[in-house]
Tab-separated table of N, CA and C in Angstrom:
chain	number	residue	atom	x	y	z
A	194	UNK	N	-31.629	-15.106	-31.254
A	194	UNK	CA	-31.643	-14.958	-29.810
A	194	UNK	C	-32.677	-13.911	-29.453
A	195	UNK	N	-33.481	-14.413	-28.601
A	195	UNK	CA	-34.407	-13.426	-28.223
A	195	UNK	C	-34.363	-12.598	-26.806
A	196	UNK	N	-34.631	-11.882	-26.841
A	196	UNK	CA	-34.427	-10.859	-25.279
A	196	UNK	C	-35.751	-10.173	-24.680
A	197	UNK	N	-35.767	-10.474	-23.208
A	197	UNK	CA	-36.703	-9.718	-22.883
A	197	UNK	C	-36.552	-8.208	-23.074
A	198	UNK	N	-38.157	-7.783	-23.096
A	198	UNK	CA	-39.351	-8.437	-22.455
A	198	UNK	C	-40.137	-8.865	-23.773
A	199	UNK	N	-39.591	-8.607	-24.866
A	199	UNK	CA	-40.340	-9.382	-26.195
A	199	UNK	C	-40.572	-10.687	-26.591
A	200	UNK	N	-40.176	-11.674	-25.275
A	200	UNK	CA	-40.038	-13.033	-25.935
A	200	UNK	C	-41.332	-13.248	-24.999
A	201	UNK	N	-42.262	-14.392	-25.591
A	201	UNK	CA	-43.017	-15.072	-24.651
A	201	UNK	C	-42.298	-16.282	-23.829
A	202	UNK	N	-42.664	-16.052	-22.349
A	202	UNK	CA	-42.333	-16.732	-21.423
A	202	UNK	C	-42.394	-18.601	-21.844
A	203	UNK	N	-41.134	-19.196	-21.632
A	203	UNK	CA	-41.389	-20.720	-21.928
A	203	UNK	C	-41.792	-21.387	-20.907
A	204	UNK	N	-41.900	-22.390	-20.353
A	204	UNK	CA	-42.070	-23.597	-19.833
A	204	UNK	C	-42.018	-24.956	-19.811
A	205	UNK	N	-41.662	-25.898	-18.856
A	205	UNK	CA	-41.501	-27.092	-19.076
A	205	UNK	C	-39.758	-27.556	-19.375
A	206	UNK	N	-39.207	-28.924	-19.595
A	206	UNK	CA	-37.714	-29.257	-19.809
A	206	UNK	C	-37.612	-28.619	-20.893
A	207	UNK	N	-36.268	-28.277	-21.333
A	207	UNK	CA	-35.851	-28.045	-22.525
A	207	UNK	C	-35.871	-29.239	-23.303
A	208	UNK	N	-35.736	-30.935	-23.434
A	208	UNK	CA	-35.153	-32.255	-23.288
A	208	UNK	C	-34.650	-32.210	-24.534
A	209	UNK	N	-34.651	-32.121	-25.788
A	209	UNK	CA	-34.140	-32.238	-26.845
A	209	UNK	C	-33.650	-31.214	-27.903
A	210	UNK	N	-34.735	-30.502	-28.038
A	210	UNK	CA	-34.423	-29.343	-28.607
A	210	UNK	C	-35.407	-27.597	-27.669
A	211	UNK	N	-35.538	-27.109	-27.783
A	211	UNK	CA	-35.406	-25.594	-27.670
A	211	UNK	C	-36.105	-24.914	-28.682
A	212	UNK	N	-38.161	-24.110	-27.956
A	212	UNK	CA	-39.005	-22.916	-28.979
A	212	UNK	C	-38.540	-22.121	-28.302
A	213	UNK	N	-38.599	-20.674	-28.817
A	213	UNK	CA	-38.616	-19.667	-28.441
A	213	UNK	C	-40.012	-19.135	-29.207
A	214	UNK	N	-40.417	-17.767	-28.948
A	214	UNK	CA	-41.854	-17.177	-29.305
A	214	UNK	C	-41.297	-15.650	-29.292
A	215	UNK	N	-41.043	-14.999	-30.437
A	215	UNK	CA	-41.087	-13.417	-30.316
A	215	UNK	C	-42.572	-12.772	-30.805
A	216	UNK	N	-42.422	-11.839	-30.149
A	216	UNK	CA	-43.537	-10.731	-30.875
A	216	UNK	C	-43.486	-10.087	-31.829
A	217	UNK	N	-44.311	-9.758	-32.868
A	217	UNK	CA	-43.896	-9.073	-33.849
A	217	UNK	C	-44.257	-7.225	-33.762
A	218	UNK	N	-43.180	-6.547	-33.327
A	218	UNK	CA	-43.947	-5.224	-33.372
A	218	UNK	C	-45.108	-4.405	-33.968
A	219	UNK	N	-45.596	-3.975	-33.273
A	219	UNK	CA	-46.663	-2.955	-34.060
A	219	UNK	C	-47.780	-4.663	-34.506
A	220	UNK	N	-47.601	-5.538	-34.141
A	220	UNK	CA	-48.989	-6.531	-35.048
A	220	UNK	C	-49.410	-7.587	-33.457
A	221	UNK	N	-50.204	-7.138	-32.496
A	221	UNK	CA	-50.222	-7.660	-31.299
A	221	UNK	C	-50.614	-9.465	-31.519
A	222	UNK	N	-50.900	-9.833	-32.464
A	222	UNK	CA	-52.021	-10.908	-32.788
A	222	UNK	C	-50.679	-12.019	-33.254
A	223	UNK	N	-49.358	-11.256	-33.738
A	223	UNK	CA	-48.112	-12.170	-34.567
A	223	UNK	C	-47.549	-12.350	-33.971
A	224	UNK	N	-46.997	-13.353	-34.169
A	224	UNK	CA	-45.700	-14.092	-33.010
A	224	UNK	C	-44.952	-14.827	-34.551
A	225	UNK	N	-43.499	-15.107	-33.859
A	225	UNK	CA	-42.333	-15.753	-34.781
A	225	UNK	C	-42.162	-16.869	-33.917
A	226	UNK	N	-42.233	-18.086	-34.533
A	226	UNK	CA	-41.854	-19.157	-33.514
A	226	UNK	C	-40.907	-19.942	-33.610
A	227	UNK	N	-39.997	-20.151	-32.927
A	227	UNK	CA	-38.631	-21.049	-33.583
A	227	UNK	C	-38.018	-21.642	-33.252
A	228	UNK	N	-37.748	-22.992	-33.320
A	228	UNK	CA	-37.310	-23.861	-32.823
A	228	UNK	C	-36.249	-24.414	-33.238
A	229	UNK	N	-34.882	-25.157	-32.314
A	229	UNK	CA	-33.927	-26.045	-32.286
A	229	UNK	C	-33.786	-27.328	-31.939
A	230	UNK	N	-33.476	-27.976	-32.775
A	230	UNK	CA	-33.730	-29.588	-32.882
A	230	UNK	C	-32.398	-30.111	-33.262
A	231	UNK	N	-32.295	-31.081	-32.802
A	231	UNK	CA	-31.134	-32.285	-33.007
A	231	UNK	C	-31.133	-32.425	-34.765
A	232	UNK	N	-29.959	-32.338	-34.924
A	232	UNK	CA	-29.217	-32.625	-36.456
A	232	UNK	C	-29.904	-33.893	-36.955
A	233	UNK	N	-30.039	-34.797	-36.244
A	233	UNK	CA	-30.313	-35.999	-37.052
A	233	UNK	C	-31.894	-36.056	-37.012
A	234	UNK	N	-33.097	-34.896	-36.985
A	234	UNK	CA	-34.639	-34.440	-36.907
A	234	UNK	C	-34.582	-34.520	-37.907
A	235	UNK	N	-36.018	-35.351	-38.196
A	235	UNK	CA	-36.265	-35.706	-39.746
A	235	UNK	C	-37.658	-35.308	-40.029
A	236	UNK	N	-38.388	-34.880	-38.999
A	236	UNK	CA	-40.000	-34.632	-39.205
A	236	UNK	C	-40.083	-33.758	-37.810
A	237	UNK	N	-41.007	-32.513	-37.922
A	237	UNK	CA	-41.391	-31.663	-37.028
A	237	UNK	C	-43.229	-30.870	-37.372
A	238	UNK	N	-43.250	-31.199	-36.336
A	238	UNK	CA	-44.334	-30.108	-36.058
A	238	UNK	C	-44.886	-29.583	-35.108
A	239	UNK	N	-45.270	-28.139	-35.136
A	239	UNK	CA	-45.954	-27.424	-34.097
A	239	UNK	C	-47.207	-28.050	-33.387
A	240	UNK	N	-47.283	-27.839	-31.900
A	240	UNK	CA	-48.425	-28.361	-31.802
A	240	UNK	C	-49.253	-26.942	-30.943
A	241	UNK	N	-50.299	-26.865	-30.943
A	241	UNK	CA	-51.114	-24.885	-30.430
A	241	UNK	C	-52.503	-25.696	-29.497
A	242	UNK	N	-52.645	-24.815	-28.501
A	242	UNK	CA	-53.818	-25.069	-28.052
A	242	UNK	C	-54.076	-24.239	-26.827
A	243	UNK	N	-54.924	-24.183	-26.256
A	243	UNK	CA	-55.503	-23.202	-25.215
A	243	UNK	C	-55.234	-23.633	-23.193
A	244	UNK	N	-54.339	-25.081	-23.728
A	244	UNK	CA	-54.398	-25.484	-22.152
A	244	UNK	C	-52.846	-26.100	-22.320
A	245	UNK	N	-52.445	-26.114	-20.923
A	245	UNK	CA	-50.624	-26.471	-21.101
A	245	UNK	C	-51.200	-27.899	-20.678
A	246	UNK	N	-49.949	-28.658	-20.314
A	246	UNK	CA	-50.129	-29.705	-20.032
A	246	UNK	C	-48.905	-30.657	-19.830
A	247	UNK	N	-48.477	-31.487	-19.119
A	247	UNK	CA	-47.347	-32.502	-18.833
A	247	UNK	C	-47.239	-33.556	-18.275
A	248	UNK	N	-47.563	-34.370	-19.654
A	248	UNK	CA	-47.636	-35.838	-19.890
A	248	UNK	C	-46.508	-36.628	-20.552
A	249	UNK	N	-46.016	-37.571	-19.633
A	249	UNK	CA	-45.351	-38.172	-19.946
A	249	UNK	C	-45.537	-39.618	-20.252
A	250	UNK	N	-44.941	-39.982	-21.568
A	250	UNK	CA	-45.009	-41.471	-22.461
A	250	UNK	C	-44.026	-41.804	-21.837
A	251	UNK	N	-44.022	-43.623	-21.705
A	251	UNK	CA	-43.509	-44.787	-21.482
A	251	UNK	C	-42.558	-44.698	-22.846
A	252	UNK	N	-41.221	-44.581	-22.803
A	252	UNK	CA	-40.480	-44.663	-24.363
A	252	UNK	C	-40.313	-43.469	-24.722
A	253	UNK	N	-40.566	-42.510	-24.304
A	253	UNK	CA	-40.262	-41.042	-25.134
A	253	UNK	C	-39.763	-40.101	-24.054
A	254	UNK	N	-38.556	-39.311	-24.197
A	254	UNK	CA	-37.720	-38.966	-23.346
A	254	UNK	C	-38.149	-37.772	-23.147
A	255	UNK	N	-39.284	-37.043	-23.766
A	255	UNK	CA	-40.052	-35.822	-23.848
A	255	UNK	C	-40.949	-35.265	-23.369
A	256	UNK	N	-41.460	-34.871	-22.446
A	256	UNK	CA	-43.241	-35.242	-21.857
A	256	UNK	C	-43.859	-33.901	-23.217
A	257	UNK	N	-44.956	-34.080	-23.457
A	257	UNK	CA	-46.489	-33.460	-24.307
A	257	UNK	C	-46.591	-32.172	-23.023
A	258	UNK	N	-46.246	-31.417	-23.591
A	258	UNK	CA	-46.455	-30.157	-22.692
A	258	UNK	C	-47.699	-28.864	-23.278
A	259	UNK	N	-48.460	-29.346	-24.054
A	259	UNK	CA	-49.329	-28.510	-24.399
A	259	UNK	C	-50.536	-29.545	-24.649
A	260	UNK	N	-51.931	-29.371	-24.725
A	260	UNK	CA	-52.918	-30.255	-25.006
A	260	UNK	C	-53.319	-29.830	-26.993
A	261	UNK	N	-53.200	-30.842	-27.637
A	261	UNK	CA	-53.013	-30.159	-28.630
A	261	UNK	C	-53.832	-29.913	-29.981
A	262	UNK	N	-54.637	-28.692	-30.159
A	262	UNK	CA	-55.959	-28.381	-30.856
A	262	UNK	C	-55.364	-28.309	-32.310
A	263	UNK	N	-54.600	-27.599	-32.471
A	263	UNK	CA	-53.874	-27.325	-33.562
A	263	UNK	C	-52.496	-28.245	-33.695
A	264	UNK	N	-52.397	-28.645	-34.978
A	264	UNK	CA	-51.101	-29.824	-35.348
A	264	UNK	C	-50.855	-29.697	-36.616
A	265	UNK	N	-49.653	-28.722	-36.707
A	265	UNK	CA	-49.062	-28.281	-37.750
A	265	UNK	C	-47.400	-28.956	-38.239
A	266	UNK	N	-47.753	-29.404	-39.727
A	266	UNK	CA	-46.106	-30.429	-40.022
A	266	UNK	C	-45.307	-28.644	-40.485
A	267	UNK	N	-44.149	-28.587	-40.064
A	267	UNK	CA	-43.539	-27.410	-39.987
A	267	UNK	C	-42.280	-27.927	-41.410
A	268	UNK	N	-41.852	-26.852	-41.931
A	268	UNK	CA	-40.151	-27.437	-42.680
A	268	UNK	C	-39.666	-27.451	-41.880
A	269	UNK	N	-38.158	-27.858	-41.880
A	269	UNK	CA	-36.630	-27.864	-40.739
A	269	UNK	C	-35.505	-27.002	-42.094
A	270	UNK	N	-35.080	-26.327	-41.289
A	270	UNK	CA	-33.931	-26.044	-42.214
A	270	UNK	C	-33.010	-25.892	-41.626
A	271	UNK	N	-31.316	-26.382	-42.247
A	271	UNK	CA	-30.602	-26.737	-41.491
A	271	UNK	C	-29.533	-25.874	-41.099
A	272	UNK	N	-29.322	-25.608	-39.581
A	272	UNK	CA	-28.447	-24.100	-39.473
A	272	UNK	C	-26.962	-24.227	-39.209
A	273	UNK	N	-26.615	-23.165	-39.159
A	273	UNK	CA	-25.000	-23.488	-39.241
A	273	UNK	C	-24.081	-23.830	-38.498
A	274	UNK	N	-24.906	-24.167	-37.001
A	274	UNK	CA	-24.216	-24.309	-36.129
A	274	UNK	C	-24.700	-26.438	-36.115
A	275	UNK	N	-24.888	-26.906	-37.183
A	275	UNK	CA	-25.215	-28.683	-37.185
A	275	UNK	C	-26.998	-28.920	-36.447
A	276	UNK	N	-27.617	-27.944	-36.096
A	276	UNK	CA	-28.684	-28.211	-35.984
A	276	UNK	C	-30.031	-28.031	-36.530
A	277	UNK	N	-30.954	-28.463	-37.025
A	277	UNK	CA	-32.237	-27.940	-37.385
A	277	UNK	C	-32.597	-27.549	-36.708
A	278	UNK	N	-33.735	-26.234	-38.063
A	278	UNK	CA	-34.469	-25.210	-37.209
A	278	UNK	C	-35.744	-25.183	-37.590
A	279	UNK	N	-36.820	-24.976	-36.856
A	279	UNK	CA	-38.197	-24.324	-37.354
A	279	UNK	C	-38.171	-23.060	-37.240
A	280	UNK	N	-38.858	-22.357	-37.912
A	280	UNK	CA	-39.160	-20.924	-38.217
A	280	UNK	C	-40.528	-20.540	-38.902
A	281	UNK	N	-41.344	-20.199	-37.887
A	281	UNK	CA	-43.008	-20.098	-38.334
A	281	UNK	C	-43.247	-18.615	-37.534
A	282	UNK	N	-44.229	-18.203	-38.762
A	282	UNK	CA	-44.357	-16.796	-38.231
A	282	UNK	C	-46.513	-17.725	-38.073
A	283	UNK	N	-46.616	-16.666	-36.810
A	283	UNK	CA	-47.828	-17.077	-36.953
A	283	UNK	C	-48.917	-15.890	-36.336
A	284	UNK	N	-50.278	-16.002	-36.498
A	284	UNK	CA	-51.163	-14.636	-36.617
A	284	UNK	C	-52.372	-15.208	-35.544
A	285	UNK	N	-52.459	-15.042	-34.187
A	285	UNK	CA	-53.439	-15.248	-33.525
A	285	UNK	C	-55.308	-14.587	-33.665
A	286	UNK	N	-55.648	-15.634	-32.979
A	286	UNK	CA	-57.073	-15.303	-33.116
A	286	UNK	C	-57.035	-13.868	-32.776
A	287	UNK	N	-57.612	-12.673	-33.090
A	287	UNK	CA	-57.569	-11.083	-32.460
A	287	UNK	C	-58.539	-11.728	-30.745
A	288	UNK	N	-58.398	-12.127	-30.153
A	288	UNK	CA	-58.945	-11.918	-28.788
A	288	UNK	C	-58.099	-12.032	-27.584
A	289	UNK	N	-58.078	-10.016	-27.546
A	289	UNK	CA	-57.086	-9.780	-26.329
A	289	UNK	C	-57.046	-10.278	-24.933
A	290	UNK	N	-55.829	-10.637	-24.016
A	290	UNK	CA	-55.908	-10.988	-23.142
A	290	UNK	C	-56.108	-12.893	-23.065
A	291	UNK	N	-56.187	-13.746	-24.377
A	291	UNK	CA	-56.837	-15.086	-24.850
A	291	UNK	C	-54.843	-15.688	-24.559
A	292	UNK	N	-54.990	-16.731	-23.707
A	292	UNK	CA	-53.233	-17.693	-23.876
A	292	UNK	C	-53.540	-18.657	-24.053
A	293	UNK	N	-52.648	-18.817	-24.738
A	293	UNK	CA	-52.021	-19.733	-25.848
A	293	UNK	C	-51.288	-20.912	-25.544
A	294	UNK	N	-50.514	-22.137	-25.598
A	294	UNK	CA	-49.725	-22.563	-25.362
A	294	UNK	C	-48.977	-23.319	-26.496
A	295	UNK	N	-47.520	-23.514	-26.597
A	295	UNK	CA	-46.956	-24.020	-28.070
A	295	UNK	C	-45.604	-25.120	-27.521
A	296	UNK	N	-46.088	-26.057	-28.399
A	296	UNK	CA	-44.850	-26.793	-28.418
A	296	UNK	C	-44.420	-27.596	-29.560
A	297	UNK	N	-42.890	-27.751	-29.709
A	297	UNK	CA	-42.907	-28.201	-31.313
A	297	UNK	C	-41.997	-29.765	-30.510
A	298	UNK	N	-42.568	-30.887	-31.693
A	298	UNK	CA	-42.497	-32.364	-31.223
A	298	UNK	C	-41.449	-32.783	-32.724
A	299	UNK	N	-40.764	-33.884	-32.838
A	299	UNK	CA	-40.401	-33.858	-33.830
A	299	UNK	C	-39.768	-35.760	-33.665
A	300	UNK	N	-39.014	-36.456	-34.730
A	300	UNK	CA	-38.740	-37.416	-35.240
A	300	UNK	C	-37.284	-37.460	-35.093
A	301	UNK	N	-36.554	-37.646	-34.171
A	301	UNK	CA	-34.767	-37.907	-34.338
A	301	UNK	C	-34.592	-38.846	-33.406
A	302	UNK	N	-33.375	-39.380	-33.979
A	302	UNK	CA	-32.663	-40.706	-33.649
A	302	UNK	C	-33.935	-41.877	-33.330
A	303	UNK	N	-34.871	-41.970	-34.321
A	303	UNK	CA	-35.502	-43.222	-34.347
A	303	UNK	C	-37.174	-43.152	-33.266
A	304	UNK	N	-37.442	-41.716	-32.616
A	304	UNK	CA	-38.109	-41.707	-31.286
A	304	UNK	C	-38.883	-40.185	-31.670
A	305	UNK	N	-39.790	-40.191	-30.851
A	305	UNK	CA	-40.076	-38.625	-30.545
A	305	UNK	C	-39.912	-37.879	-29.204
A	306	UNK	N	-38.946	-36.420	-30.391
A	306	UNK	CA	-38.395	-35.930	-29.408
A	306	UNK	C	-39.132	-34.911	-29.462
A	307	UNK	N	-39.150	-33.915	-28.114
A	307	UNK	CA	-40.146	-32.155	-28.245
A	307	UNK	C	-39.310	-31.208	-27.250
A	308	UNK	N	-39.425	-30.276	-27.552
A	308	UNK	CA	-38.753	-28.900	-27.133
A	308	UNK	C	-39.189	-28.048	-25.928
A	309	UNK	N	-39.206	-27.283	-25.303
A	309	UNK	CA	-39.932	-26.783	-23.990
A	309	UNK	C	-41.175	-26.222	-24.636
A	310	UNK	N	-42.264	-25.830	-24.184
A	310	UNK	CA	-43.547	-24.966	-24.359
A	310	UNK	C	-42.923	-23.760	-24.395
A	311	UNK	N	-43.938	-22.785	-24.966
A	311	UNK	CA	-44.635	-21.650	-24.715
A	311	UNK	C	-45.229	-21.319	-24.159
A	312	UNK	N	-45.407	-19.999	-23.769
A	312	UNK	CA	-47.125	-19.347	-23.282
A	312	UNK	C	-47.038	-17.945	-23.477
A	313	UNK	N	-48.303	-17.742	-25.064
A	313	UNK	CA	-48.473	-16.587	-25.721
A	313	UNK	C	-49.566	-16.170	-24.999
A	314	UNK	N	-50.042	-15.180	-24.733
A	314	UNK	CA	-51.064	-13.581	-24.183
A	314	UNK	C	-50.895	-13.403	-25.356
A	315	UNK	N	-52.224	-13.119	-25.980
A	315	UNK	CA	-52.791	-12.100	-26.548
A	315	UNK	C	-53.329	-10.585	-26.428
């Protein structure tokens, strides 16, 4: 659980699963990123890029809330409350004042499902 004012601000539906974005003290450039996904998520990954965005597919109950430069396959590991989790620590470009946007997309119940955005400041 994250608490302000250390979490980066989200955006967009929650629709399936749920990122959060902490800061890592003392390292301005690190962020922890972590996500909650439906039990029956079988494939995930981060998606990073410099512009938000909300597009919605015909068939997918999720809209694409980030435009996406970076596309990273993440592990899931499974938590104790019946849901998968992502957990990525990650190290930004050093250019202060530079945002970010993050969203993690993933594979359950047969469809793709994705989680609300981010939006990291550097």
């Amino acid at each position: 659980l994250f608490t302000a004012p250390v979490q980066e601000p989200a955006y967009g539906p929650v629709c399936e699963g749920e990122l959060g974005c902490q800061r890592v003290p003392n390292a301005p450039f690190a962020r922890v990123l972590v996500g909650s996904l439906p039990t029956d998520t079988t494939y995930a990954w981060l998606l990073g890029g410099d512009q938000q965005q909300n597009i919605q597919f015909p068939g997918f109950p999720c809209p694409l809330l980030v435009d996406p430069v970076v596309i990273l396959a993440v592990p899931l590991v499974d938590g104790a409350n019946g849901r998968k989790f992502v957990d990525f620590d990650a190290v930004f470009p050093p250019l202060p004042g530079q945002v970010w946007f993050a969203q993690c997309i993933a594979v359950s119940g047969g469809t793709f499902v994705g989680t609300n955005g981010v939006r990291i400041q550097t």
